[in-house]
Short mmCIF file of C-alpha atoms in Angstrom, two decimals:
data_model
loop_
_atom_site.label_atom_id
_atom_site.label_comp_id
_atom_site.label_asym_id
_atom_site.label_seq_id
_atom_site.Cartn_x
_atom_site.Cartn_y
_atom_site.Cartn_z
CA MET Z 1 2.96 1.06 38.80
CA ALA Z 2 2.83 3.73 35.76
CA ALA Z 3 6.56 3.37 35.10
CA LEU Z 4 6.60 -1.25 34.68
CA LYS Z 5 2.86 -0.43 32.41
CA GLY Z 6 4.93 2.04 30.56
CA GLU Z 7 7.95 -0.35 30.36
CA LYS Z 8 6.03 -2.92 29.44
CA ARG Z 9 4.04 -1.22 26.18
CA PHE Z 10 7.52 -0.17 25.13
CA ASN Z 11 8.96 -3.62 24.90
CA THR Z 12 5.27 -4.48 23.63
CA PHE Z 13 5.89 -1.96 20.86
CA LEU Z 14 9.36 -3.23 20.22
CA THR Z 15 8.73 -7.29 19.35
CA ILE Z 16 5.61 -5.69 17.14
CA LEU Z 17 8.54 -3.79 15.47
CA PHE Z 18 10.92 -6.07 14.53
CA THR Z 19 8.08 -8.80 13.59
CA VAL Z 20 7.23 -6.30 11.27
CA ILE Z 21 11.03 -6.07 9.49
CA CYS Z 22 10.96 -10.26 9.83
CA ILE Z 23 8.48 -10.16 8.10
CA PHE Z 24 9.66 -8.41 5.54
CA TRP Z 25 12.60 -9.31 5.26
CA VAL Z 26 10.76 -12.81 5.01
CA ILE Z 27 8.92 -12.31 1.69
CA PRO Z 28 10.99 -11.79 -0.76
CA VAL Z 29 12.73 -14.68 0.57
CA VAL Z 30 8.72 -16.80 0.11
CA ILE Z 31 8.17 -14.93 -3.03
CA VAL Z 32 11.16 -17.05 -4.37
CA VAL Z 33 9.71 -20.17 -3.35
CA PHE Z 34 6.16 -19.49 -4.67
CA ASN Z 35 7.82 -18.76 -7.81
CA ALA Z 36 10.10 -21.43 -8.15
CA PHE Z 37 7.24 -23.96 -8.60
CA LYS Z 38 5.22 -22.02 -11.38
CA LEU Z 39 5.58 -22.55 -14.56
CA ASN Z 40 7.48 -19.87 -17.05
CA SER Z 41 3.94 -17.97 -17.72
CA PHE Z 42 2.87 -17.31 -14.21
CA VAL Z 43 5.88 -15.93 -12.65
CA LYS Z 44 4.88 -11.61 -13.81
CA THR Z 45 0.85 -12.53 -14.05
CA ASN Z 46 1.36 -14.59 -10.21
CA THR Z 47 3.93 -13.26 -8.68
CA PHE Z 48 2.20 -13.59 -5.75
CA ALA Z 49 -0.30 -16.37 -5.83
CA LEU Z 50 0.27 -20.05 -4.25
CA PRO Z 51 1.43 -21.98 -7.01
CA THR Z 52 -1.26 -24.81 -7.50
CA GLY Z 53 -3.13 -25.99 -9.96
CA GLU Z 54 -1.94 -24.68 -14.04
CA MET Z 55 0.51 -22.60 -12.18
CA TRP Z 56 2.73 -25.92 -11.28
CA ALA Z 57 5.09 -26.49 -13.07
CA GLY Z 58 7.10 -29.10 -10.66
CA PHE Z 59 10.73 -29.45 -10.08
CA MET Z 60 11.01 -29.03 -13.73
CA ASN Z 61 12.72 -25.58 -13.29
CA PHE Z 62 15.38 -26.42 -11.35
CA VAL Z 63 15.77 -29.13 -13.99
CA THR Z 64 15.49 -26.85 -17.10
CA GLY Z 65 17.85 -23.84 -14.72
CA MET Z 66 20.55 -26.41 -14.39
CA THR Z 67 20.71 -27.04 -18.33
CA MET Z 68 19.73 -23.80 -19.57
CA GLY Z 69 22.36 -21.97 -21.70
CA ASN Z 70 25.80 -23.63 -22.69
CA TYR Z 71 27.57 -23.88 -19.01
CA ASN Z 72 27.05 -26.65 -17.22
CA PHE Z 73 26.06 -26.22 -13.70
CA LEU Z 74 27.97 -27.78 -11.41
CA LYS Z 75 31.03 -25.90 -12.46
CA SER Z 76 29.59 -22.92 -11.07
CA VAL Z 77 28.42 -24.64 -8.08
CA PHE Z 78 32.18 -26.82 -7.59
CA TYR Z 79 33.93 -22.60 -7.89
CA SER Z 80 31.00 -21.06 -5.57
CA PHE Z 81 32.16 -23.37 -3.17
CA TYR Z 82 35.61 -23.34 -3.89
CA ILE Z 83 35.60 -20.04 -3.75
CA THR Z 84 34.03 -19.69 -0.47
CA ILE Z 85 35.80 -22.73 1.62
CA PHE Z 86 39.07 -21.60 -0.13
CA SER Z 87 38.55 -17.59 0.67
CA THR Z 88 37.03 -18.41 4.43
CA ALA Z 89 39.74 -20.61 5.01
CA LEU Z 90 42.80 -17.52 4.07
CA ILE Z 91 40.86 -14.45 6.08
CA LEU Z 92 40.60 -17.06 8.78
CA LEU Z 93 44.36 -18.33 8.79
CA CYS Z 94 45.84 -14.91 8.23
CA THR Z 95 44.52 -12.04 9.91
CA SER Z 96 43.71 -14.80 12.90
CA MET Z 97 47.80 -14.90 12.85
CA SER Z 98 47.58 -10.59 12.24
CA ALA Z 99 45.41 -10.05 14.90
CA TRP Z 100 47.25 -11.80 17.41
CA TYR Z 101 50.04 -9.94 16.27
CA VAL Z 102 49.33 -6.50 16.57
CA SER Z 103 47.56 -6.84 19.96
CA ARG Z 104 50.23 -8.56 21.63
CA VAL Z 105 52.89 -5.90 20.06
CA ASP Z 106 53.45 -2.61 21.43
CA SER Z 107 54.77 -1.03 18.15
CA LEU Z 108 53.69 1.95 15.66
CA ILE Z 109 54.47 -0.62 12.42
CA ALA Z 110 51.54 -2.81 15.02
CA ARG Z 111 49.45 0.07 14.75
CA ILE Z 112 49.70 1.94 11.67
CA VAL Z 113 48.53 -1.20 10.87
CA TYR Z 114 45.73 -2.28 12.55
CA TYR Z 115 44.43 1.02 11.50
CA LEU Z 116 44.62 0.13 8.19
CA CYS Z 117 43.08 -2.63 8.10
CA VAL Z 118 40.37 -0.95 10.81
CA PHE Z 119 39.87 2.39 7.71
CA SER Z 120 39.56 -0.58 4.65
CA MET Z 121 36.57 -1.21 6.19
CA VAL Z 122 34.73 2.25 5.09
CA VAL Z 123 36.30 2.71 1.96
CA PRO Z 124 33.48 1.65 -0.58
CA PHE Z 125 34.28 -1.28 -2.66
CA GLN Z 126 32.97 1.19 -5.99
CA MET Z 127 35.99 3.24 -5.48
CA VAL Z 128 38.64 1.13 -6.48
CA MET Z 129 36.33 -1.95 -8.07
CA PHE Z 130 37.98 -0.64 -11.53
CA THR Z 131 41.14 -0.40 -11.41
CA LEU Z 132 40.95 -3.71 -9.38
CA SER Z 133 39.88 -5.84 -11.70
CA ARG Z 134 42.86 -4.04 -13.84
CA THR Z 135 45.09 -4.91 -11.19
CA ALA Z 136 43.94 -8.73 -10.23
CA ASP Z 137 44.42 -9.38 -14.17
CA THR Z 138 48.37 -7.82 -14.38
CA LEU Z 139 49.04 -9.99 -11.98
CA LYS Z 140 47.69 -12.78 -12.67
CA LEU Z 141 44.54 -12.74 -10.25
CA ASN Z 142 41.31 -13.86 -11.93
CA THR Z 143 40.51 -17.12 -11.68
CA PRO Z 144 38.45 -19.44 -9.25
CA TYR Z 145 41.67 -20.30 -7.78
CA THR Z 146 43.82 -16.74 -7.15
CA ILE Z 147 40.70 -14.79 -6.47
CA PRO Z 148 41.13 -16.06 -2.02
CA ILE Z 149 43.44 -13.42 -2.16
CA ILE Z 150 41.93 -10.83 -3.26
CA TYR Z 151 38.68 -11.23 -0.55
CA LEU Z 152 41.26 -11.56 1.37
CA GLY Z 153 42.27 -8.06 1.57
CA PHE Z 154 38.61 -7.37 1.41
CA GLY Z 155 37.59 -9.40 3.92
CA ALA Z 156 40.76 -8.90 6.69
CA GLY Z 157 39.65 -4.90 8.43
CA LEU Z 158 36.54 -6.94 10.12
CA ALA Z 159 38.41 -9.56 10.96
CA ILE Z 160 41.33 -8.15 11.99
CA PHE Z 161 38.56 -5.64 14.13
CA THR Z 162 36.86 -8.73 15.12
CA PHE Z 163 40.13 -11.05 16.49
CA SER Z 164 41.36 -8.22 18.09
CA GLY Z 165 39.15 -7.51 20.82
CA PHE Z 166 39.09 -11.47 21.26
CA VAL Z 167 43.18 -11.39 22.21
CA LYS Z 168 43.49 -8.30 23.74
CA SER Z 169 40.44 -10.83 27.00
CA VAL Z 170 42.91 -13.26 26.76
CA PRO Z 171 45.33 -13.97 30.09
CA LEU Z 172 49.08 -12.66 28.56
CA GLY Z 173 50.56 -15.58 31.30
CA MET Z 174 49.07 -18.97 29.11
CA GLU Z 175 51.37 -17.66 26.15
CA GLU Z 176 54.26 -16.21 28.71
CA ALA Z 177 53.53 -20.09 30.18
CA ALA Z 178 53.83 -21.64 26.74
CA ALA Z 179 57.29 -19.19 25.61
CA ILE Z 180 59.12 -20.71 29.23
CA ASP Z 181 57.90 -24.16 28.50
CA GLY Z 182 59.51 -23.83 25.43
CA CYS Z 183 57.17 -22.97 23.13
CA GLY Z 184 57.81 -20.24 19.47
CA PRO Z 185 55.59 -18.07 17.93
CA VAL Z 186 54.86 -20.25 15.63
CA ARG Z 187 54.15 -23.15 17.57
CA THR Z 188 52.48 -21.08 20.69
CA TYR Z 189 49.76 -19.67 18.31
CA PHE Z 190 48.41 -23.07 17.15
CA GLN Z 191 48.61 -25.04 20.82
CA ILE Z 192 47.81 -21.54 22.80
CA VAL Z 193 46.42 -18.69 21.32
CA LEU Z 194 43.78 -20.54 18.16
CA PRO Z 195 42.26 -23.13 20.53
CA VAL Z 196 41.30 -20.18 22.59
CA LEU Z 197 40.06 -17.90 19.03
CA LYS Z 198 36.93 -20.36 18.59
CA PRO Z 199 34.60 -18.66 19.68
CA THR Z 200 35.11 -15.36 17.48
CA LEU Z 201 37.07 -17.98 15.08
CA ILE Z 202 33.25 -19.59 13.61
CA SER Z 203 31.36 -16.43 14.22
CA VAL Z 204 34.06 -14.86 11.40
CA ALA Z 205 33.68 -17.70 9.65
CA ILE Z 206 30.08 -18.17 9.53
CA LEU Z 207 29.80 -13.99 8.34
CA GLU Z 208 32.83 -14.43 5.91
CA ILE Z 209 30.93 -17.25 3.99
CA MET Z 210 27.30 -15.96 3.72
CA TRP Z 211 29.60 -13.09 2.35
CA VAL Z 212 31.90 -14.82 -0.38
CA TRP Z 213 28.21 -17.47 -1.23
CA ASN Z 214 26.60 -15.05 -1.67
CA ASP Z 215 29.21 -12.44 -3.77
CA TYR Z 216 28.60 -11.64 -7.21
CA LEU Z 217 29.60 -8.18 -7.90
CA LEU Z 218 33.93 -8.80 -7.46
CA PRO Z 219 33.45 -12.81 -8.95
CA TYR Z 220 31.99 -10.71 -11.85
CA LEU Z 221 34.41 -7.79 -12.41
CA VAL Z 222 37.31 -10.71 -11.99
CA LEU Z 223 36.68 -13.31 -13.12
CA ASP Z 224 36.17 -14.49 -17.18
CA LYS Z 225 32.92 -15.40 -17.41
CA ASN Z 226 33.17 -17.92 -20.53
CA LEU Z 227 34.55 -19.95 -18.39
CA TYR Z 228 33.96 -19.72 -14.76
CA ARG Z 229 30.98 -18.67 -13.78
CA THR Z 230 29.93 -18.47 -9.89
CA ILE Z 231 25.99 -18.81 -8.69
CA PRO Z 232 24.90 -15.97 -8.60
CA ILE Z 233 26.61 -15.05 -12.29
CA GLN Z 234 24.81 -18.07 -13.36
CA VAL Z 235 22.00 -16.68 -12.80
CA GLN Z 236 22.37 -13.87 -15.23
CA TYR Z 237 22.90 -16.05 -17.86
CA LEU Z 238 19.95 -17.71 -17.63
CA LYS Z 239 18.06 -16.97 -20.86
CA GLY Z 240 16.08 -18.14 -23.14
CA SER Z 241 15.95 -18.30 -27.04
CA TYR Z 242 16.45 -14.26 -28.93
CA GLY Z 243 17.45 -13.65 -24.84
CA ALA Z 244 14.66 -14.28 -22.81
CA VAL Z 245 14.60 -14.95 -19.33
CA GLU Z 246 13.17 -17.54 -17.54
CA LEU Z 247 12.19 -16.66 -14.51
CA GLY Z 248 10.72 -19.64 -13.15
CA ALA Z 249 14.07 -21.75 -14.42
CA THR Z 250 15.82 -18.06 -12.56
CA MET Z 251 13.47 -18.64 -9.49
CA ALA Z 252 14.39 -22.34 -9.13
CA ILE Z 253 18.54 -21.54 -9.38
CA ILE Z 254 18.21 -18.37 -6.98
CA LEU Z 255 16.06 -20.92 -4.25
CA MET Z 256 19.21 -23.93 -4.93
CA GLY Z 257 21.88 -20.93 -4.15
CA ILE Z 258 19.98 -19.73 -1.00
CA ILE Z 259 19.04 -22.36 0.49
CA PRO Z 260 22.71 -24.23 1.75
CA VAL Z 261 23.45 -20.58 3.37
CA ILE Z 262 20.37 -19.90 4.66
CA ILE Z 263 20.69 -24.60 6.18
CA PHE Z 264 24.27 -23.11 7.87
CA TYR Z 265 23.26 -19.37 9.10
CA LEU Z 266 20.37 -21.35 10.98
CA CYS Z 267 22.74 -24.40 12.22
CA CYS Z 268 25.37 -21.93 14.01
CA GLN Z 269 23.92 -18.18 14.13
CA LYS Z 270 24.06 -18.85 18.63
CA TYR Z 271 28.04 -18.87 17.52
CA ILE Z 272 27.35 -15.55 16.04
CA ILE Z 273 25.96 -13.41 18.93
CA LYS Z 274 28.08 -15.32 21.14
CA GLY Z 275 32.04 -15.07 18.84
CA VAL Z 276 30.77 -11.35 18.32
CA ALA Z 277 30.66 -10.25 22.16
CA ALA Z 278 33.39 -12.06 22.64
CA GLY Z 279 35.19 -10.22 20.33
CA ALA Z 280 33.63 -6.37 21.33
CA VAL Z 281 34.78 -7.58 25.59
CA LYS Z 282 37.52 -5.63 24.51
CA GLY Z 283 38.88 -2.25 21.74
#
């Protein structure tokens, strides 16, 4: 009985602890929502207050944020969507193929490739960002249409690590049966391996989409800000006359930027747990 009571108290403590942590994570988002509907003059003076009465700005902040400056906000939306979709697609296709290869081919080269990809997960971005910027300019990777190649390099480590763990748990007999039926490596991958990888594909896609969509530093270093701006970069340039920051408009644009990824995450969060658990069966 004493052990059961102790376990119950411990579970209650963990519940309270995680609830408090979740509240602290949610509070900044709630503050952004409040201030997105306030007049600019009240964002600083009444930051934590509800947007009621004379503080209420309605949707004027959203209109201001979308029309402020000399850059079309819809272009920022397009570039964010384009970079996110194509970077994620490139990462999923290339890394799933690579993970299948290094998991099935027992060779020194395959092991070296795998450990290099895993090692890239622990290399801080700040260590390579200056050389990366110079390399991107030299290789003409400094446009929204070529930056997915850079994202492939930075996203390959986690993706290959996750895919490899899942591939090792898949029976080899399925691929051997496909080979007996005359399937080559490409056909085996697309008809046999890829459908089996679906849970992990979804979980990796969710994580990569959230990362690329919210990323600020890599596009800021690589892209020409006068020509190409993603939503996070556009937020930085929301300034009025004499450099005054329009906080209400900034909060509105931040809210518009986080709503799509929050909705996407809430709709797909169960696949993250399922996919990560599947990928952790074997390491």
